[in-house]
Short mmCIF file of N, CA and C and ligand atoms in Angstrom, two decimals:
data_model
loop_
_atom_site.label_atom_id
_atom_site.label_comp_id
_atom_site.label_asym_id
_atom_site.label_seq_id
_atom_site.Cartn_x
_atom_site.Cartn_y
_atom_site.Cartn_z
N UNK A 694 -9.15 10.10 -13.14
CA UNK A 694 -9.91 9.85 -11.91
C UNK A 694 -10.56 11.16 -11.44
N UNK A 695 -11.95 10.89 -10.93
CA UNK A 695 -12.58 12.28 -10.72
C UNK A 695 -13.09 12.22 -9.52
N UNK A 696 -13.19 13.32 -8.23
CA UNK A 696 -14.01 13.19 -7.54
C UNK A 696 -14.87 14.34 -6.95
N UNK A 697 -15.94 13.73 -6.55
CA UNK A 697 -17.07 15.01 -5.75
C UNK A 697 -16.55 15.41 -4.48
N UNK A 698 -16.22 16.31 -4.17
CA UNK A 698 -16.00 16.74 -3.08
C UNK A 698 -17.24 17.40 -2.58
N UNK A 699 -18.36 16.63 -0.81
CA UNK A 699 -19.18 17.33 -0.89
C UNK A 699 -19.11 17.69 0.45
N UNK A 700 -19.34 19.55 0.80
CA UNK A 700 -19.34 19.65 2.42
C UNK A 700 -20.89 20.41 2.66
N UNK A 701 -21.19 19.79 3.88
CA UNK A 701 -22.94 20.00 4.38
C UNK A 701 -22.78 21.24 4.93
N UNK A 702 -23.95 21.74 5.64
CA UNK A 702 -24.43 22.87 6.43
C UNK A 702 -23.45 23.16 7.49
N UNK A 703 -23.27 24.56 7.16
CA UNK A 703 -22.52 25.62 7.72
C UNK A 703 -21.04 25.26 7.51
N UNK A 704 -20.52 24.98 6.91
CA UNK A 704 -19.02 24.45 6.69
C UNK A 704 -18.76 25.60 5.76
N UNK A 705 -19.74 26.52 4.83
CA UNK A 705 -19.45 27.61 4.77
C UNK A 705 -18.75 28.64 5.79
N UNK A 706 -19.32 28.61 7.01
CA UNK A 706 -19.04 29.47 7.60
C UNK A 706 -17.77 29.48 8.34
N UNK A 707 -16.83 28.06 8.31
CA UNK A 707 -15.68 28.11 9.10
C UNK A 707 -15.18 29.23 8.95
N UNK A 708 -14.47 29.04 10.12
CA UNK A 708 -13.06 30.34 10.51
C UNK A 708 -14.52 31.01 11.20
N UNK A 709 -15.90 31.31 10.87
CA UNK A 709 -15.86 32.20 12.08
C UNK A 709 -17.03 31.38 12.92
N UNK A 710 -17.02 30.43 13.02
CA UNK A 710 -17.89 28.97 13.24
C UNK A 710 -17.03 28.46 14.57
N UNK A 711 -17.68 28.90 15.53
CA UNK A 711 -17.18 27.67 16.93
C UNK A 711 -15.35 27.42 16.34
N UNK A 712 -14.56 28.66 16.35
CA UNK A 712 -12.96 28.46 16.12
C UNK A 712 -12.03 27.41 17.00
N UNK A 713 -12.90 27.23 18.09
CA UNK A 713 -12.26 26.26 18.81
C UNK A 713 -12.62 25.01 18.78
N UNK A 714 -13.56 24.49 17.70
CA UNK A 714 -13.58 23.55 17.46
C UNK A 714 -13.48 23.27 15.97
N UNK A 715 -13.21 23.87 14.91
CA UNK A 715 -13.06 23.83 13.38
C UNK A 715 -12.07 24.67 13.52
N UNK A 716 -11.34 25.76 14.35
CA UNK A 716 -10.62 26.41 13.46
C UNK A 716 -10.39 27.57 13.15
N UNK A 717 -10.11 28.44 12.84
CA UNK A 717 -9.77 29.83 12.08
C UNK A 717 -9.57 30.42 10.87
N UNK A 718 -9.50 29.05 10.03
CA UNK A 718 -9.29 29.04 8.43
C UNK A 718 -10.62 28.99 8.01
N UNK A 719 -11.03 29.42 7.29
CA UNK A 719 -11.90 29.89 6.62
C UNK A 719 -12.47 29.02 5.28
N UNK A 720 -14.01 28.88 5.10
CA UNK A 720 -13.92 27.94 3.47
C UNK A 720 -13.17 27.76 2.53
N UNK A 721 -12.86 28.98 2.41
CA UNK A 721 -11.98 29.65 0.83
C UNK A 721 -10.82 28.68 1.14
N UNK A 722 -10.22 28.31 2.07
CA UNK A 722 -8.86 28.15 2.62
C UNK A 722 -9.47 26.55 2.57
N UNK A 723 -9.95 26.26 3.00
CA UNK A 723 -10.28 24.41 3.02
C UNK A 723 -10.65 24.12 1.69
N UNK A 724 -10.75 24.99 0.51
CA UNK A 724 -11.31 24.59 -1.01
C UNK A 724 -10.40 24.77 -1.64
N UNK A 725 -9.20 25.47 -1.02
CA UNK A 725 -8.10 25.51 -1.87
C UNK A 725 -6.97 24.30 -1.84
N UNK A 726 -7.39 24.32 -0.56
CA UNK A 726 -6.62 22.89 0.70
C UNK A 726 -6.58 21.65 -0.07
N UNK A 727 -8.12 21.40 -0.48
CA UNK A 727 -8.61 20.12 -1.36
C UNK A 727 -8.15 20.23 -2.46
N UNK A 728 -8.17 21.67 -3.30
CA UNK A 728 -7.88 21.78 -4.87
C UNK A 728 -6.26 21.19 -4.55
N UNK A 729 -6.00 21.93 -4.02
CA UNK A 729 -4.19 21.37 -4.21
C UNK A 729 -3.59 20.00 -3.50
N UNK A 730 -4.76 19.49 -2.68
CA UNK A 730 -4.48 18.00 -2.03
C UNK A 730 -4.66 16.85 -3.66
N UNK A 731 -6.35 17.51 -4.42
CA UNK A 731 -6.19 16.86 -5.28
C UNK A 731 -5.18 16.43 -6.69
N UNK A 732 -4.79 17.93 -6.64
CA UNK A 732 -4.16 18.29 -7.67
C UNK A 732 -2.24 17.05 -7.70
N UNK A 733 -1.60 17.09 -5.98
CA UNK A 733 -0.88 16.68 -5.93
C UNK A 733 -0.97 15.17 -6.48
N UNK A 734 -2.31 14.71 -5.89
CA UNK A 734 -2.68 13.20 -6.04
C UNK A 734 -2.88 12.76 -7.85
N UNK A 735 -2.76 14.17 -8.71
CA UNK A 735 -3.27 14.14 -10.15
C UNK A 735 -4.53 13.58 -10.07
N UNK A 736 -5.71 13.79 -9.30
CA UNK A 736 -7.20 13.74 -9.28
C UNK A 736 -7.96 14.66 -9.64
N UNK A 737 -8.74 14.91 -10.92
CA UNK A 737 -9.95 15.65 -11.15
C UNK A 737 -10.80 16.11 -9.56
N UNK A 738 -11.38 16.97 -9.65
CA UNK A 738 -12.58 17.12 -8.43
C UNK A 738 -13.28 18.64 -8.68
N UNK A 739 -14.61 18.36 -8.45
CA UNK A 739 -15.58 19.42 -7.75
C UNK A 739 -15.82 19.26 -6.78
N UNK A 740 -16.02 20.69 -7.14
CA UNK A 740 -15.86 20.99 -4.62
C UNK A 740 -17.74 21.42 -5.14
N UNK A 741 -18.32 20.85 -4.14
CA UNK A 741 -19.58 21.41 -4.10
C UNK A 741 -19.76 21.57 -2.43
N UNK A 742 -20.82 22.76 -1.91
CA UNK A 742 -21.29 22.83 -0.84
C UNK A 742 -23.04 23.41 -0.52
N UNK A 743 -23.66 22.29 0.39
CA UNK A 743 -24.92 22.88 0.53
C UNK A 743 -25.38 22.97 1.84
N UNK A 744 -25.95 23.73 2.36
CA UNK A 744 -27.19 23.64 3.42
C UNK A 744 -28.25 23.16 3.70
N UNK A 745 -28.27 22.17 2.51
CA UNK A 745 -29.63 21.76 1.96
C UNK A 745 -29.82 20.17 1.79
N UNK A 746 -30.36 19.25 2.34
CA UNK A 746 -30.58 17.67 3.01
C UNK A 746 -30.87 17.72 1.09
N UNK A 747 -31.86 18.07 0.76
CA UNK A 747 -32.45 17.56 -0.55
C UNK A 747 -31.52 17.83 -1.87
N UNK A 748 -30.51 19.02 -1.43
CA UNK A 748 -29.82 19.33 -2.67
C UNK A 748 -28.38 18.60 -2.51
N UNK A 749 -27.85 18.00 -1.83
CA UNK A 749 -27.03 17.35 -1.52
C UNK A 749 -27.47 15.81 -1.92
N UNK A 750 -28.76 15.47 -1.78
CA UNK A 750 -29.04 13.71 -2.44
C UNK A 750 -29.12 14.61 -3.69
N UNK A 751 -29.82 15.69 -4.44
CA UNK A 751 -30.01 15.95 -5.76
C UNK A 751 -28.63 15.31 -6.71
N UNK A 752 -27.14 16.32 -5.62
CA UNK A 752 -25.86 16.19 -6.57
C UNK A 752 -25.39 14.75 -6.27
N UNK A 753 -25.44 14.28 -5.07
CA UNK A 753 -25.12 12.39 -5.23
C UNK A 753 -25.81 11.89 -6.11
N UNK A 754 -27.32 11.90 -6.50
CA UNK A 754 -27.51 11.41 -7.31
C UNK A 754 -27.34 11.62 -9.14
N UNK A 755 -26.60 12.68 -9.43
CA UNK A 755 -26.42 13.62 -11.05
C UNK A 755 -25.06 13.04 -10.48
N UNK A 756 -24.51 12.64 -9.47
CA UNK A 756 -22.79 11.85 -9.48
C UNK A 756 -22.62 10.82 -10.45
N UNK A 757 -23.66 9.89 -10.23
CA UNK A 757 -23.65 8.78 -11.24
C UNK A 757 -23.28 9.04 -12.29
N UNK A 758 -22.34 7.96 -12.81
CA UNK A 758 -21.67 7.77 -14.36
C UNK A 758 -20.82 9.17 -14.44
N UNK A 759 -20.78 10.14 -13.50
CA UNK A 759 -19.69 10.84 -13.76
C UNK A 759 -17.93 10.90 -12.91
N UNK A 760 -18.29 10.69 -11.61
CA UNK A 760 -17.46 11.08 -10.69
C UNK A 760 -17.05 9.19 -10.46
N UNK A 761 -15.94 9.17 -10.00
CA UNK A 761 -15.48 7.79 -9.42
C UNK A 761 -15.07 7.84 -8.08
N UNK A 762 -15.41 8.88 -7.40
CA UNK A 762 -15.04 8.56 -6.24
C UNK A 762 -15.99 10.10 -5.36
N UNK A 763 -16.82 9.61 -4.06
CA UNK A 763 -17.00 10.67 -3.28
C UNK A 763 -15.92 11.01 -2.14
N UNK A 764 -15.98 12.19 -2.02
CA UNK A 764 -15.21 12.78 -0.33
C UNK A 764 -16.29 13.62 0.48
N UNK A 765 -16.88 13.18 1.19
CA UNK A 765 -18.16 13.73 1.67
C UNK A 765 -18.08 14.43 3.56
N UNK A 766 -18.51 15.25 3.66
CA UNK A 766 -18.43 16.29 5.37
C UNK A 766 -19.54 16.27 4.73
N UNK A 767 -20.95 15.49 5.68
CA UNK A 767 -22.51 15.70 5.46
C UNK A 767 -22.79 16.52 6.69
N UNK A 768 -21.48 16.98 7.95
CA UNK A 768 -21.47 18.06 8.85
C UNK A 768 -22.83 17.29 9.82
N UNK A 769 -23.79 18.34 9.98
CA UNK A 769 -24.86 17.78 10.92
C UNK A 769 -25.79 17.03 10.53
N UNK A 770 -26.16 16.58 8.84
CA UNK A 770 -26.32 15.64 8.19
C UNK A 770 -25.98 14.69 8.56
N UNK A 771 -25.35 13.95 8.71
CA UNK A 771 -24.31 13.07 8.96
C UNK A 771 -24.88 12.31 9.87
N UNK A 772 -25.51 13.14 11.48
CA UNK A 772 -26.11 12.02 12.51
C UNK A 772 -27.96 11.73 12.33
N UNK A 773 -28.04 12.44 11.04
CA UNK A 773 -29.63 12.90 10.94
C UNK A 773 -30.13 11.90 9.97
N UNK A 774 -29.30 12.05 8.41
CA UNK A 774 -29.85 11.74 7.22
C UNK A 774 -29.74 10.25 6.70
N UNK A 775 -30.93 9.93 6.49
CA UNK A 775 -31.50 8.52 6.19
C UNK A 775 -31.29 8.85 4.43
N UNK A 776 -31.42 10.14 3.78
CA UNK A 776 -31.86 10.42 3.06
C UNK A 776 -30.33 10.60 1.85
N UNK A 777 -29.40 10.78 2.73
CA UNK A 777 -27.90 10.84 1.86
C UNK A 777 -27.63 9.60 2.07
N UNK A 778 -27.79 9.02 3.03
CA UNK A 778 -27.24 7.23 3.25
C UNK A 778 -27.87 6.50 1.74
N UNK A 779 -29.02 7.20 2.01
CA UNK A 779 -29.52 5.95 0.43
C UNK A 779 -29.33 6.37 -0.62
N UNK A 780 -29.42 7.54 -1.14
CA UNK A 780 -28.81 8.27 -2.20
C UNK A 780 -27.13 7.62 -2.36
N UNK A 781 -26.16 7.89 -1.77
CA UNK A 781 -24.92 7.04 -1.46
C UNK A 781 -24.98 5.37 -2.21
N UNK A 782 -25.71 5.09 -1.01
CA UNK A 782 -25.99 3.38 -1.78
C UNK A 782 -26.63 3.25 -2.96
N UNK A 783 -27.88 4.39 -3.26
CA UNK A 783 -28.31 4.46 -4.55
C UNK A 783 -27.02 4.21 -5.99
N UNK A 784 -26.12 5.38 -5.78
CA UNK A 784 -25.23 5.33 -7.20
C UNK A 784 -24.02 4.65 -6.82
N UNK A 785 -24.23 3.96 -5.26
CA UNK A 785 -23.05 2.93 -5.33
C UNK A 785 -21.75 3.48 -5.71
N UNK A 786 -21.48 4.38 -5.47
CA UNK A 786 -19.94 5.01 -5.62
C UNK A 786 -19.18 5.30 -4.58
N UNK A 787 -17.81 4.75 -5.17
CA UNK A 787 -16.72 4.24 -3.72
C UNK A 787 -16.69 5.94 -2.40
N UNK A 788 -17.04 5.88 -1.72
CA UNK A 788 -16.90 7.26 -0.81
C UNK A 788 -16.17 7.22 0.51
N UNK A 789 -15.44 7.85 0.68
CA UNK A 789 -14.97 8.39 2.09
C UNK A 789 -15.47 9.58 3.02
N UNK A 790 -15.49 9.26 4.09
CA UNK A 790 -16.40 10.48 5.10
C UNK A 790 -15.48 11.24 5.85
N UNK A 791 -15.64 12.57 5.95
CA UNK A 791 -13.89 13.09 6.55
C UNK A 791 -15.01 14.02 7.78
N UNK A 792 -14.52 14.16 8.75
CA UNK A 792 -15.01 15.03 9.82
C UNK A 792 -14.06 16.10 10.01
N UNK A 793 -13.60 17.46 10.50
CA UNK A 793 -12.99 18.17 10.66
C UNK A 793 -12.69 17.88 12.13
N UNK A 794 -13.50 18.00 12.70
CA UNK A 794 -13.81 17.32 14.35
C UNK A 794 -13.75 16.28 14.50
N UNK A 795 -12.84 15.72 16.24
CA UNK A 795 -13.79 14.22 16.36
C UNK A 795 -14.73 13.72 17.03
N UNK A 796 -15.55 13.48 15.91
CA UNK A 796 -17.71 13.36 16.26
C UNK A 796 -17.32 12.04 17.72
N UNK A 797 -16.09 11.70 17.59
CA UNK A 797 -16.49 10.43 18.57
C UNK A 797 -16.19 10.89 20.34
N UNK A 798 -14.99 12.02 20.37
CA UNK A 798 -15.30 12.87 21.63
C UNK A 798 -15.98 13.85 21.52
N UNK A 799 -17.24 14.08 21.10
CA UNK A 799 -17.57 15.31 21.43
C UNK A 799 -19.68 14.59 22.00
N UNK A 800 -20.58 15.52 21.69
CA UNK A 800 -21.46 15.00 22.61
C UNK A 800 -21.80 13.57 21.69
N UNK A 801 -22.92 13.30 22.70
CA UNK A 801 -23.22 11.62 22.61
C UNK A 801 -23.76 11.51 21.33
N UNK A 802 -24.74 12.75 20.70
CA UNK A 802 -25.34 12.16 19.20
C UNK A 802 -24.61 12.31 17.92
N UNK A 803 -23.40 13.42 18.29
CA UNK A 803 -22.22 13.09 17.05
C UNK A 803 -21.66 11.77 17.32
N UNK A 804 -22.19 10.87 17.65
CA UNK A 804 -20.30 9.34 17.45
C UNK A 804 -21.89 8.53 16.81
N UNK A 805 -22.86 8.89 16.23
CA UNK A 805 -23.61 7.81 15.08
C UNK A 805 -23.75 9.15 13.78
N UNK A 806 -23.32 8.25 12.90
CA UNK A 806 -23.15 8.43 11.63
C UNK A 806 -24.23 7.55 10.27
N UNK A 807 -24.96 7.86 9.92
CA UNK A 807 -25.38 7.32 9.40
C UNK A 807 -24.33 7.16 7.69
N UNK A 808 -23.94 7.89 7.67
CA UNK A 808 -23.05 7.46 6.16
C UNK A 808 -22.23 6.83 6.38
N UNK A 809 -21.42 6.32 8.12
CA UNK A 809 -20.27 5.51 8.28
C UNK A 809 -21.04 4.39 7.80
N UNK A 810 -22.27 3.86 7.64
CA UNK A 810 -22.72 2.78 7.50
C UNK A 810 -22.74 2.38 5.58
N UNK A 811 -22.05 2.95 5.22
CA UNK A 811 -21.98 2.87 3.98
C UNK A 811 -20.66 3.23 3.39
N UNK A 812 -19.80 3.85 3.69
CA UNK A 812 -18.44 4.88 3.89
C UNK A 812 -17.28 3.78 3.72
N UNK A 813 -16.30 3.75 2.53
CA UNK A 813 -15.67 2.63 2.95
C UNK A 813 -14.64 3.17 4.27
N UNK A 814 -14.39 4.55 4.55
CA UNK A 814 -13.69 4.79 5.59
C UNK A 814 -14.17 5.73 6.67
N UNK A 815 -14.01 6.18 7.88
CA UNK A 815 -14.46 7.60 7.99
C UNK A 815 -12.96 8.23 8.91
N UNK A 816 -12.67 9.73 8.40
CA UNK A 816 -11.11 10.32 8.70
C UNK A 816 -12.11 11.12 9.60
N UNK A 817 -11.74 11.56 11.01
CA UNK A 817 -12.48 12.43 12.09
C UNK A 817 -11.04 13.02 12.86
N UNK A 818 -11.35 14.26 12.89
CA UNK A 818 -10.08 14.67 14.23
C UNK A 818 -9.00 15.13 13.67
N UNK A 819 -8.73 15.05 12.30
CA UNK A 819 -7.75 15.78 11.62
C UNK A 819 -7.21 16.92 11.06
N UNK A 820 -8.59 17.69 11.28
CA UNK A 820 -8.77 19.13 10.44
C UNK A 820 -8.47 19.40 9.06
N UNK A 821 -8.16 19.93 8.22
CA UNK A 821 -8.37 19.86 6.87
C UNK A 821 -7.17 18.48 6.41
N UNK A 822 -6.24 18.15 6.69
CA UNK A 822 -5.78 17.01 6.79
C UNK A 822 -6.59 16.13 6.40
N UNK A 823 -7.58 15.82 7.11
CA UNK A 823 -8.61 14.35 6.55
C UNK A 823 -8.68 14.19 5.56
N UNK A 824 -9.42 15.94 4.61
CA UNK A 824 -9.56 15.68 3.23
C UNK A 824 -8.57 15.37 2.68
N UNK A 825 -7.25 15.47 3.02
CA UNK A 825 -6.25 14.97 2.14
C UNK A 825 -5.20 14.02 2.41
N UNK A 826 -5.97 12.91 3.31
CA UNK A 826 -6.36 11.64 3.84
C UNK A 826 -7.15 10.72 2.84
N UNK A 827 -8.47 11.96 3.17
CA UNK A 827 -9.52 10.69 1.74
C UNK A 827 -9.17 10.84 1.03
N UNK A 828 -8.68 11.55 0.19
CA UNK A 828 -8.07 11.75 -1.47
C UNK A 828 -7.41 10.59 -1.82
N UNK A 829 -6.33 10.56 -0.77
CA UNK A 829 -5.41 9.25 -1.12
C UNK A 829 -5.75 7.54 -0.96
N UNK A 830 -6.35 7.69 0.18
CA UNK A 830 -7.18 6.57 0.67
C UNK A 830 -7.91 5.86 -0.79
N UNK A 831 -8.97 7.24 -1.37
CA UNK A 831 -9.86 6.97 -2.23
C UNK A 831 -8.97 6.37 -3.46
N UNK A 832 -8.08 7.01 -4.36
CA UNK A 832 -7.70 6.58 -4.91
C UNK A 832 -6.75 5.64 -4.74
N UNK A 833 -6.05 5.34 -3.89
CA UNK A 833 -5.47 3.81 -3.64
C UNK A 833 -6.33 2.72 -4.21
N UNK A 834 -8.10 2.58 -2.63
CA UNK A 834 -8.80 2.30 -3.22
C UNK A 834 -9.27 1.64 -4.66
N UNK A 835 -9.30 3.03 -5.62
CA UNK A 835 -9.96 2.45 -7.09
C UNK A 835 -8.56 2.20 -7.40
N UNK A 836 -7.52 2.58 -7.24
CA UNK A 836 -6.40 1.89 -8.09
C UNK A 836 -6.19 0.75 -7.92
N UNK A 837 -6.73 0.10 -6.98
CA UNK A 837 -6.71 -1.44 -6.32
C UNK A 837 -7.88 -2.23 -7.54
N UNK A 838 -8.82 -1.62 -6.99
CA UNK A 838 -9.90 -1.92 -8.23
C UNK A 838 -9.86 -1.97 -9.52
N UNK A 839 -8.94 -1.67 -10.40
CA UNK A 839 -8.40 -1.77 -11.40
C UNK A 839 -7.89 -2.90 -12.05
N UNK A 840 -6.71 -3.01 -10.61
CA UNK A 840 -5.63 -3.75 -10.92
C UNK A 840 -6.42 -5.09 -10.85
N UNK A 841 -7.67 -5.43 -9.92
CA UNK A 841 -7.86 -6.98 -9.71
C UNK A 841 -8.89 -7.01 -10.85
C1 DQA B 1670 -18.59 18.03 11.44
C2 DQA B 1670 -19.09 17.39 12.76
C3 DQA B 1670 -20.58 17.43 12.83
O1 DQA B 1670 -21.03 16.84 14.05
C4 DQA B 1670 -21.08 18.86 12.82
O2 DQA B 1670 -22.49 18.90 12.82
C5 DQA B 1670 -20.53 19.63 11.68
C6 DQA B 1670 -19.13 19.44 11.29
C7 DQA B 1670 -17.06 18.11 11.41
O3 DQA B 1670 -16.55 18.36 10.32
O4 DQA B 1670 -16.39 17.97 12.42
O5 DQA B 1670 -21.20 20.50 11.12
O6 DQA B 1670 -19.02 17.23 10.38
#
């Protein structure tokens, strides 16, 4: 089982990014978080990260026929992009949406999501936790899919 791990704009910069609302830990520390969330779950994964609306549909779409599962933070993407929503539905691959924050208390244009509209789940409010929330979620998920 393999999955894309993908995080949007400025999620590079945690730990020194608004600490009171992401945190103090740092990227390095949330990529290791995932490597070893996946690793426990025995899940393949690439961690990818961009700043970039167009290079982010580029790697959803080069996902196809490789990856079986997304874990996606599209960050400020997320209340904007028409453009990852369809890419998403494009390669039709099972995905979960993890927020570090929760988009649903904070201002009024974080609680719409355009990838919840496609997302079989979305984890918000957990801090690096979520991602290793969707991990399991996800593969339950396809292990369900298997079995029927
Ligand atoms: C975020 C929430 C988004 O609203 C924000 O733009 C981000 C990070 C989160 O992880 O809490 O960049 O996705």
């Amino acid at each position: 089982m393999k999955f894309l791990v993908i995080n949007g704009p400025n999620l590079n910069l945690l730990g020194l990014r608004e600490p009171a609302i992401y945190g103090s830990k740092n990227f390095e520390a949330l990529q290791n978080f995932i490597k070893d969330a996946c690793a426990r779950e025995g899940v393949d994964c690439e961690l990818f990260q961009s700043n970039h609306e167009g290079t982010i549909v580029d790697k959803i779409q080069e996902a196809y026929g490789i990856f079986d599962g997304i874990i996606i933070n599209p960050a400020a993407y997320t209340h904007t992009s028409v453009a990852i929503l369809d890419a998403l539905k494009a390669v039709a691959i099972p995905t979960v949406e993890v927020h570090l924050s929760d988009i649903n208390s904070r201002e009024e244009f974080r609680k719409h999501s355009f990838v919840s509209m496609y997302a079989l789940k979305t984890i918000c409010g957990l801090g690096f936790d979520g991602y290793a929330e969707a991990v399991k979620h996800l593969k339950k998920h396809l292990k369900n899919l298997t079995v029927s």
